[in-house]
Short mmCIF file of C-alpha atoms and ligand atoms in Angstrom, two decimals:
data_model
loop_
_atom_site.label_atom_id
_atom_site.label_comp_id
_atom_site.label_asym_id
_atom_site.label_seq_id
_atom_site.Cartn_x
_atom_site.Cartn_y
_atom_site.Cartn_z
CA UNK A 1 -107.72 140.80 -114.17
CA UNK A 2 -107.02 137.20 -113.10
CA UNK A 3 -108.53 135.47 -110.04
CA UNK A 4 -105.54 133.19 -109.36
CA UNK A 5 -102.14 132.40 -110.85
CA UNK A 6 -100.56 128.95 -110.39
CA UNK A 7 -96.86 129.68 -110.81
CA UNK A 8 -93.94 127.46 -111.70
CA UNK A 9 -95.81 124.25 -112.59
CA UNK A 10 -94.93 121.71 -115.25
CA UNK A 11 -97.43 120.64 -117.88
CA UNK A 12 -97.13 117.67 -120.23
CA UNK A 13 -95.29 118.33 -123.47
CA UNK A 14 -93.24 121.30 -122.23
CA UNK A 15 -89.81 121.07 -120.66
CA UNK A 16 -89.85 124.43 -118.85
CA UNK A 17 -92.27 125.30 -116.03
CA UNK A 18 -95.16 127.65 -116.79
CA UNK A 19 -97.63 129.92 -115.02
CA UNK A 20 -101.35 129.26 -115.42
CA UNK A 21 -103.74 132.19 -115.01
CA UNK A 22 -107.35 131.44 -113.99
CA UNK A 23 -110.33 133.72 -114.48
CA UNK A 24 -114.02 132.94 -113.99
CA UNK A 25 -113.33 129.23 -113.44
CA UNK A 26 -111.51 128.90 -116.76
CA UNK A 27 -107.87 128.77 -117.79
CA UNK A 28 -107.24 132.26 -119.16
CA UNK A 29 -103.50 132.15 -119.82
CA UNK A 30 -100.58 129.72 -120.00
CA UNK A 31 -97.23 131.52 -120.21
CA UNK A 32 -93.64 131.02 -119.06
CA UNK A 33 -94.21 134.02 -116.78
CA UNK A 34 -97.47 135.89 -116.12
CA UNK A 35 -97.14 139.31 -114.60
CA UNK A 36 -100.19 139.85 -112.44
CA UNK A 37 -100.97 141.05 -108.93
CA UNK A 38 -103.66 138.38 -108.52
CA UNK A 39 -103.26 135.86 -105.64
CA UNK A 40 -100.76 133.18 -106.59
CA UNK A 41 -99.37 129.83 -105.50
CA UNK A 42 -95.87 128.54 -106.28
CA UNK A 43 -95.99 124.87 -107.35
CA UNK A 44 -92.23 124.32 -107.09
CA UNK A 45 -91.90 122.86 -110.59
CA UNK A 46 -94.41 120.07 -109.90
CA UNK A 47 -96.66 118.44 -112.51
CA UNK A 48 -100.10 119.93 -113.18
CA UNK A 49 -102.71 117.70 -114.80
CA UNK A 50 -106.39 118.11 -115.56
CA UNK A 51 -108.39 116.29 -112.84
CA UNK A 52 -108.71 112.53 -113.37
CA UNK A 53 -111.82 111.13 -115.10
CA UNK A 54 -113.16 107.86 -113.69
CA UNK A 55 -115.70 106.48 -116.19
CA UNK A 56 -116.87 103.49 -114.21
CA UNK A 57 -117.56 103.45 -110.44
CA UNK A 58 -120.35 101.69 -108.52
CA UNK A 59 -121.00 104.08 -105.65
CA UNK A 60 -124.34 102.43 -104.79
CA UNK A 61 -122.78 99.08 -103.84
CA UNK A 62 -119.43 100.30 -102.49
CA UNK A 63 -118.16 99.70 -98.94
CA UNK A 64 -120.10 96.52 -98.15
CA UNK A 65 -117.29 94.37 -96.78
CA UNK A 66 -118.50 94.55 -93.21
CA UNK A 67 -121.93 93.25 -94.24
CA UNK A 68 -121.21 90.13 -96.22
CA UNK A 69 -117.85 88.62 -95.28
CA UNK A 70 -117.64 87.51 -98.91
CA UNK A 71 -114.26 86.09 -99.82
CA UNK A 72 -114.74 83.24 -102.28
CA UNK A 73 -114.82 85.28 -105.50
CA UNK A 74 -116.43 84.55 -108.86
CA UNK A 75 -118.74 86.85 -110.80
CA UNK A 76 -122.01 84.96 -110.23
CA UNK A 77 -121.31 84.73 -106.48
CA UNK A 78 -120.58 88.46 -106.29
CA UNK A 79 -123.81 89.38 -108.12
CA UNK A 80 -125.80 87.04 -105.85
CA UNK A 81 -124.17 88.42 -102.67
CA UNK A 82 -124.97 92.04 -103.55
CA UNK A 83 -128.45 91.07 -104.75
CA UNK A 84 -129.23 89.75 -101.24
CA UNK A 85 -127.96 92.94 -99.59
CA UNK A 86 -129.65 95.32 -102.02
CA UNK A 87 -133.15 94.69 -100.70
CA UNK A 88 -132.08 96.42 -97.46
CA UNK A 89 -130.43 99.45 -99.12
CA UNK A 90 -131.99 102.74 -98.00
CA UNK A 91 -131.41 106.19 -99.50
CA UNK A 92 -129.46 107.27 -96.40
CA UNK A 93 -127.29 104.17 -96.48
CA UNK A 94 -126.40 104.53 -100.19
CA UNK A 95 -125.76 108.25 -99.69
CA UNK A 96 -123.39 107.62 -96.76
CA UNK A 97 -121.36 104.93 -98.56
CA UNK A 98 -121.26 106.99 -101.77
CA UNK A 99 -120.13 110.10 -99.87
CA UNK A 100 -117.31 108.12 -98.25
CA UNK A 101 -116.11 107.16 -101.76
CA UNK A 102 -116.46 110.66 -103.19
CA UNK A 103 -114.48 112.19 -100.30
CA UNK A 104 -111.70 109.75 -101.13
CA UNK A 105 -111.93 110.17 -104.92
CA UNK A 106 -111.71 113.97 -104.71
CA UNK A 107 -108.58 113.85 -102.56
CA UNK A 108 -107.08 111.35 -105.04
CA UNK A 109 -107.51 113.96 -107.77
CA UNK A 110 -110.69 112.82 -109.55
CA UNK A 111 -112.79 115.69 -110.89
CA UNK A 112 -115.22 113.77 -113.16
CA UNK A 113 -116.90 110.43 -112.50
CA UNK A 114 -119.48 108.29 -114.25
CA UNK A 115 -121.28 106.23 -111.62
CA UNK A 116 -123.23 103.12 -112.63
CA UNK A 117 -126.41 102.64 -110.58
CA UNK A 118 -128.35 99.37 -110.44
CA UNK A 119 -132.10 99.46 -110.91
CA UNK A 120 -134.43 96.49 -110.35
CA UNK A 121 -137.67 95.81 -108.47
CA UNK A 122 -135.79 94.88 -105.26
CA UNK A 123 -133.99 98.20 -104.86
CA UNK A 124 -136.45 100.33 -106.83
CA UNK A 125 -135.25 103.92 -107.27
CA UNK A 126 -133.71 104.25 -103.78
CA UNK A 127 -130.08 104.03 -104.88
CA UNK A 128 -130.73 106.32 -107.85
CA UNK A 129 -132.32 108.97 -105.63
CA UNK A 130 -129.37 108.87 -103.24
CA UNK A 131 -126.93 109.28 -106.14
CA UNK A 132 -128.94 112.24 -107.46
CA UNK A 133 -128.48 113.93 -104.07
CA UNK A 134 -124.75 113.17 -104.10
CA UNK A 135 -124.47 114.67 -107.59
CA UNK A 136 -125.96 117.91 -106.32
CA UNK A 137 -124.13 118.03 -102.98
CA UNK A 138 -120.67 117.30 -104.44
CA UNK A 139 -120.95 119.50 -107.56
CA UNK A 140 -118.49 121.95 -105.95
CA UNK A 141 -115.69 119.39 -106.36
CA UNK A 142 -116.68 116.67 -108.83
CA UNK A 143 -119.01 116.29 -111.82
CA UNK A 144 -121.05 113.11 -111.39
CA UNK A 145 -122.49 111.54 -114.51
CA UNK A 146 -125.20 108.99 -113.66
CA UNK A 147 -125.54 105.79 -115.71
CA UNK A 148 -128.55 103.63 -114.73
CA UNK A 149 -128.47 99.96 -115.72
CA UNK A 150 -130.12 96.56 -115.17
CA UNK A 151 -127.31 94.56 -113.48
CA UNK A 152 -129.59 91.54 -112.98
CA UNK A 153 -131.12 91.57 -116.48
CA UNK A 154 -134.11 93.13 -118.22
CA UNK A 155 -136.42 90.48 -119.70
CA UNK A 156 -135.86 88.08 -116.78
CA UNK A 157 -136.69 90.84 -114.23
CA UNK A 158 -140.12 92.28 -115.12
CA UNK A 159 -140.55 95.83 -113.84
CA UNK A 160 -136.91 96.79 -114.42
CA UNK A 161 -137.51 98.57 -117.72
CA UNK A 162 -140.18 100.82 -116.18
CA UNK A 163 -137.66 101.82 -113.49
CA UNK A 164 -135.03 102.66 -116.12
CA UNK A 165 -137.58 104.83 -117.95
CA UNK A 166 -138.51 106.52 -114.71
CA UNK A 167 -134.86 107.31 -113.88
CA UNK A 168 -134.18 108.62 -117.39
CA UNK A 169 -137.15 110.96 -116.98
CA UNK A 170 -135.78 112.11 -113.60
CA UNK A 171 -132.33 113.06 -114.82
CA UNK A 172 -130.18 109.97 -115.36
CA UNK A 173 -127.51 111.02 -117.85
CA UNK A 174 -126.57 107.71 -119.46
CA UNK A 175 -128.10 104.24 -119.88
CA UNK A 176 -126.25 100.97 -119.35
CA UNK A 177 -126.89 97.39 -120.38
CA UNK A 178 -125.79 94.02 -119.00
CA UNK A 179 -126.68 91.31 -121.53
CA UNK A 180 -124.67 88.56 -119.82
CA UNK A 181 -127.16 88.33 -116.95
CA UNK A 182 -130.24 88.31 -119.20
CA UNK A 183 -132.02 85.21 -120.46
CA UNK A 184 -132.44 87.04 -123.81
CA UNK A 185 -129.10 88.84 -124.32
CA UNK A 186 -129.60 89.88 -127.96
CA UNK A 187 -133.06 91.30 -127.23
CA UNK A 188 -131.52 93.03 -124.19
CA UNK A 189 -128.97 94.84 -126.37
CA UNK A 190 -131.62 95.88 -128.91
CA UNK A 191 -134.03 97.15 -126.21
CA UNK A 192 -131.31 99.19 -124.51
CA UNK A 193 -130.54 100.87 -127.85
CA UNK A 194 -134.30 101.54 -128.33
CA UNK A 195 -134.38 103.35 -124.98
CA UNK A 196 -131.20 105.28 -125.77
CA UNK A 197 -132.76 106.58 -128.97
CA UNK A 198 -136.01 107.42 -127.22
CA UNK A 199 -134.25 109.48 -124.53
CA UNK A 200 -131.29 110.61 -126.67
CA UNK A 201 -128.68 109.37 -124.18
CA UNK A 202 -125.26 107.75 -124.51
CA UNK A 203 -124.77 104.07 -123.66
CA UNK A 204 -122.30 102.28 -121.41
CA UNK A 205 -122.54 98.46 -121.32
CA UNK A 206 -121.22 95.84 -118.93
CA UNK A 207 -120.08 93.29 -121.48
CA UNK A 208 -118.24 90.09 -122.37
CA UNK A 209 -117.10 89.45 -118.82
CA UNK A 210 -115.35 86.08 -119.21
CA UNK A 211 -112.30 84.70 -120.98
CA UNK A 212 -113.91 82.79 -123.90
CA UNK A 213 -113.06 84.75 -127.06
CA UNK A 214 -115.04 82.46 -129.39
CA UNK A 215 -118.17 84.60 -129.21
CA UNK A 216 -118.84 88.17 -128.03
CA UNK A 217 -121.84 90.42 -127.41
CA UNK A 218 -119.50 93.14 -128.62
CA UNK A 219 -120.36 92.15 -132.21
CA UNK A 220 -124.05 92.93 -131.64
CA UNK A 221 -123.19 96.19 -129.85
CA UNK A 222 -120.95 97.40 -132.71
CA UNK A 223 -123.63 96.42 -135.28
CA UNK A 224 -126.40 98.25 -133.40
CA UNK A 225 -124.16 101.28 -132.84
CA UNK A 226 -123.68 101.67 -136.59
CA UNK A 227 -127.29 100.84 -137.47
CA UNK A 228 -128.62 103.48 -135.06
CA UNK A 229 -126.03 106.15 -135.83
CA UNK A 230 -124.74 106.08 -132.24
CA UNK A 231 -121.02 106.18 -133.15
CA UNK A 232 -118.96 107.94 -130.49
CA UNK A 233 -121.77 107.52 -127.93
CA UNK A 234 -121.27 103.90 -126.81
CA UNK A 235 -118.80 102.43 -124.34
CA UNK A 236 -118.31 98.89 -123.05
CA UNK A 237 -116.79 97.98 -119.69
CA UNK A 238 -114.75 94.87 -118.79
CA UNK A 239 -114.75 93.19 -122.26
CA UNK A 240 -112.29 90.75 -120.68
CA UNK A 241 -112.81 88.37 -123.62
CA UNK A 242 -110.56 90.75 -125.56
CA UNK A 243 -107.71 89.91 -123.16
CA UNK A 244 -107.84 86.30 -124.39
CA UNK A 245 -107.20 87.22 -128.04
CA UNK A 246 -103.94 86.95 -129.94
CA UNK A 247 -102.19 90.18 -130.89
CA UNK A 248 -103.41 89.88 -134.50
CA UNK A 249 -107.02 89.14 -133.54
CA UNK A 250 -107.05 92.05 -131.09
CA UNK A 251 -105.69 94.36 -133.80
CA UNK A 252 -108.50 93.28 -136.13
CA UNK A 253 -111.18 94.00 -133.53
CA UNK A 254 -109.53 97.36 -132.84
CA UNK A 255 -110.16 98.34 -136.46
CA UNK A 256 -113.87 97.53 -136.07
CA UNK A 257 -114.09 99.31 -132.70
CA UNK A 258 -112.53 102.43 -134.18
CA UNK A 259 -114.86 102.33 -137.20
CA UNK A 260 -118.01 101.84 -135.12
CA UNK A 261 -117.00 104.45 -132.55
CA UNK A 262 -117.35 102.07 -129.58
CA UNK A 263 -115.11 102.82 -126.59
CA UNK A 264 -113.61 100.23 -124.22
CA UNK A 265 -113.06 100.58 -120.47
CA UNK A 266 -110.84 98.18 -118.57
CA UNK A 267 -111.37 97.67 -114.85
CA UNK A 268 -108.10 96.09 -113.67
CA UNK A 269 -108.87 95.54 -109.98
CA UNK A 270 -112.15 93.69 -110.57
CA UNK A 271 -110.99 91.86 -113.67
CA UNK A 272 -107.88 90.55 -111.89
CA UNK A 273 -109.91 89.50 -108.87
CA UNK A 274 -112.80 87.76 -110.65
CA UNK A 275 -111.27 86.33 -113.82
CA UNK A 276 -109.32 83.10 -114.20
CA UNK A 277 -110.72 81.44 -111.08
CA UNK A 278 -111.09 78.09 -112.85
CA UNK A 279 -107.41 77.94 -113.82
CA UNK A 280 -104.97 75.85 -111.82
CA UNK A 281 -101.55 77.36 -112.50
CA UNK A 282 -100.67 79.90 -115.21
CA UNK A 283 -103.71 81.93 -114.19
CA UNK A 284 -104.56 84.43 -116.96
CA UNK A 285 -104.58 88.15 -116.15
CA UNK A 286 -107.96 88.87 -117.71
CA UNK A 287 -107.21 92.57 -118.19
CA UNK A 288 -107.81 93.94 -121.70
CA UNK A 289 -104.70 95.81 -122.95
CA UNK A 290 -106.46 99.06 -123.78
CA UNK A 291 -103.26 101.01 -124.45
CA UNK A 292 -102.84 98.78 -127.50
CA UNK A 293 -106.41 99.47 -128.64
CA UNK A 294 -105.82 103.16 -128.01
CA UNK A 295 -102.74 103.09 -130.27
CA UNK A 296 -105.11 102.07 -133.09
CA UNK A 297 -107.44 105.01 -132.46
CA UNK A 298 -110.00 103.38 -130.16
CA UNK A 299 -111.26 105.59 -127.32
CA UNK A 300 -110.46 103.78 -124.07
CA UNK A 301 -110.25 104.29 -120.33
CA UNK A 302 -108.91 102.67 -117.17
CA UNK A 303 -111.43 102.92 -114.34
CA UNK A 304 -112.10 101.89 -110.74
CA UNK A 305 -115.36 99.86 -110.94
CA UNK A 306 -116.00 98.35 -107.50
CA UNK A 307 -114.64 99.35 -104.10
CA UNK A 308 -114.64 97.19 -100.96
CA UNK A 309 -117.40 94.80 -101.98
CA UNK A 310 -117.80 91.19 -103.18
CA UNK A 311 -116.74 92.12 -106.74
CA UNK A 312 -113.52 93.77 -105.52
CA UNK A 313 -112.59 93.68 -101.83
CA UNK A 314 -110.00 96.46 -102.37
CA UNK A 315 -110.00 100.09 -103.31
CA UNK A 316 -109.01 103.64 -102.47
CA UNK A 317 -110.55 105.44 -105.50
CA UNK A 318 -107.06 106.39 -106.75
CA UNK A 319 -107.04 106.39 -110.54
CA UNK A 320 -103.30 106.91 -110.47
CA UNK A 321 -102.89 103.66 -108.55
CA UNK A 322 -105.26 101.95 -110.99
CA UNK A 323 -103.18 103.21 -113.92
CA UNK A 324 -100.01 101.95 -112.20
CA UNK A 325 -101.66 98.55 -111.56
CA UNK A 326 -102.73 98.41 -115.21
CA UNK A 327 -99.20 99.21 -116.41
CA UNK A 328 -97.78 96.42 -114.22
CA UNK A 329 -100.29 93.84 -115.43
CA UNK A 330 -100.32 94.79 -119.14
CA UNK A 331 -96.56 95.04 -119.65
CA UNK A 332 -96.67 98.80 -120.27
CA UNK A 333 -93.16 100.22 -119.94
CA UNK A 334 -91.87 103.79 -119.56
CA UNK A 335 -92.38 104.61 -123.25
CA UNK A 336 -96.08 103.69 -122.75
CA UNK A 337 -96.58 105.67 -119.53
CA UNK A 338 -97.75 108.79 -121.38
CA UNK A 339 -100.52 106.85 -123.07
CA UNK A 340 -101.38 105.12 -119.77
CA UNK A 341 -101.76 108.57 -118.19
CA UNK A 342 -104.00 109.55 -121.14
CA UNK A 343 -106.22 106.59 -120.18
CA UNK A 344 -107.22 108.27 -116.88
CA UNK A 345 -107.35 111.85 -118.24
CA UNK A 346 -107.86 112.89 -121.88
CA UNK A 347 -109.22 109.58 -123.22
CA UNK A 348 -111.98 109.08 -120.61
CA UNK A 349 -112.87 112.76 -121.05
CA UNK A 350 -113.44 111.97 -124.73
CA UNK A 351 -115.41 108.83 -123.79
CA UNK A 352 -117.69 110.94 -121.56
CA UNK A 353 -117.76 113.69 -124.19
CA UNK A 354 -116.74 116.33 -121.64
CA UNK A 355 -116.61 119.85 -123.03
CA UNK A 356 -113.74 122.16 -121.99
CA UNK A 357 -111.50 119.42 -120.55
CA UNK A 358 -107.72 119.64 -120.48
CA UNK A 359 -104.96 122.14 -119.96
CA UNK A 360 -105.55 124.76 -122.62
CA UNK A 361 -106.70 128.34 -122.82
CA UNK A 362 -110.49 128.40 -122.41
CA UNK A 363 -110.70 124.97 -120.71
CA UNK A 364 -112.30 124.55 -117.27
CA UNK A 365 -109.77 125.11 -114.49
CA UNK A 366 -110.27 121.57 -113.10
CA UNK A 367 -106.66 120.97 -112.14
CA UNK A 368 -104.55 118.82 -109.85
CA UNK A 369 -100.93 119.07 -108.74
CA UNK A 370 -98.89 115.87 -108.33
CA UNK A 371 -95.69 115.55 -106.31
CA UNK A 372 -93.89 114.59 -109.54
CA UNK A 373 -91.96 116.21 -112.36
CA UNK A 374 -93.35 114.46 -115.42
CA UNK A 375 -95.72 111.81 -116.80
CA UNK A 376 -93.24 108.94 -116.44
CA UNK A 377 -92.79 109.64 -112.74
CA UNK A 378 -96.57 110.07 -112.37
CA UNK A 379 -97.25 106.48 -113.47
CA UNK A 380 -94.06 104.87 -112.18
CA UNK A 381 -93.78 106.30 -108.67
CA UNK A 382 -97.39 106.81 -107.49
CA UNK A 383 -96.80 110.41 -106.35
CA UNK A 384 -99.23 112.05 -103.94
CA UNK A 385 -101.86 114.39 -105.40
CA UNK A 386 -101.06 117.56 -103.40
CA UNK A 387 -103.78 120.01 -104.45
CA UNK A 388 -106.92 120.17 -106.52
CA UNK A 389 -109.09 122.89 -108.04
CA UNK A 390 -112.59 122.73 -109.50
CA UNK A 391 -113.47 125.62 -111.79
CA UNK A 392 -110.54 127.47 -110.21
CA UNK A 393 -111.69 126.95 -106.59
CA UNK A 394 -109.53 124.82 -104.26
CA UNK A 395 -111.02 121.41 -103.45
CA UNK A 396 -108.33 119.66 -101.39
CA UNK A 397 -104.80 119.95 -100.11
CA UNK A 398 -102.44 117.22 -98.89
CA UNK A 399 -99.37 117.80 -96.78
CA UNK A 400 -96.32 115.81 -97.87
CA UNK A 401 -94.88 113.46 -95.27
CA UNK A 402 -91.68 114.64 -93.57
CA UNK A 403 -88.97 112.52 -92.03
CA UNK A 404 -88.31 113.35 -88.39
CA UNK A 405 -84.62 112.49 -88.34
CA UNK A 406 -82.64 113.47 -85.19
CA UNK A 407 -80.49 116.59 -85.72
CA UNK A 408 -77.27 114.58 -85.26
CA UNK A 409 -78.24 112.40 -88.24
CA UNK A 410 -79.10 115.47 -90.33
CA UNK A 411 -75.72 117.09 -89.57
CA UNK A 412 -73.84 113.91 -90.43
CA UNK A 413 -75.76 113.63 -93.71
CA UNK A 414 -74.97 117.25 -94.55
CA UNK A 415 -71.25 116.65 -93.96
CA UNK A 416 -71.46 113.78 -96.47
CA UNK A 417 -73.08 116.08 -99.02
CA UNK A 418 -76.64 114.70 -98.77
CA UNK A 419 -79.66 116.96 -98.63
CA UNK A 420 -82.08 114.07 -98.20
CA UNK A 421 -82.82 114.82 -94.54
CA UNK A 422 -83.80 118.37 -95.40
ZN1 ZN B 1 -119.17 97.79 -113.39
#
């Protein structure tokens, strides 16, 4: 006996629509036609995807635009601006701003999110505690994976390491590093790996966030990953230095990334906003072309990063929009759109090592319905996410907009053979 049947939906890789039967929060059947008396919904031939996976979002410092009036850009300025505000963060404040983002992310179709939380002596564990509450309160709609990290450095900010240890003991899922803000970047990388081994957690670094490709912390991260046997458990975010490489040099690094099992996340909105500020004319894009790394077997993702703050004064938590932005900036054409869609679904699920993800028998019924027919339209046309389900339970619904044309216009259109005015 099924709990729900989603009828007449399209899934990637199949031309004809299918029915999806859900039982106990899992996908129980995928067939051209399921005969069942269970409750059902007709999807009108629209595209069904697994919920989007956003591997990199800063909920703790989101929605700060009305507090700082920051509009001059630059990475160091953004870090300094948030650093000043952070001392006044309270649990309630972080919770409220994070909840505003999660409400938006869920209705944009995101069902899994890794959120990166800053720890340092100024903010203590307040942000982390708020995010722990959000994880619990939103579990009905989204799985939050918490990555704690020292945004302002480790060795130059005494007391930070003790806070990281404390958070890892209290349920942080993943540890991050940020060597570019530390006075001892190589020691920073090594110490972060030490902690990861001690607590048996995956790693997700903020890394190589400039456009000078002549040196990279990525080399040290790949070396340590192999030395510690952490292959498949390490990701790096930004890595904008990679965007400055020639095609051949990028292909060579891709081989090493694939061998060492280090994943790469690009964050188009922030990277576009903060990179290339020193250039006068011919401003570089600063966005790493991860679909090219992915073609060589590297696990990659496209993610949101910052929302409405000094790092990125934009954002609506839509991963589909981020994928579309990425495709525009990185010259990804229609034949690439399938792999661009992978970069916000299957690939980040692999990066986060999610069990039971995808559209397959036995997978979790974490599903969304887009107002589109196929993957090309999904990336090209920014269709609305119309419905979502978490473990088979509905999480949101969106009404499609309707034109309110006068009846005389509708009749004239019908006479001309158009059905556009419905
Ligand atoms: Zn980040």
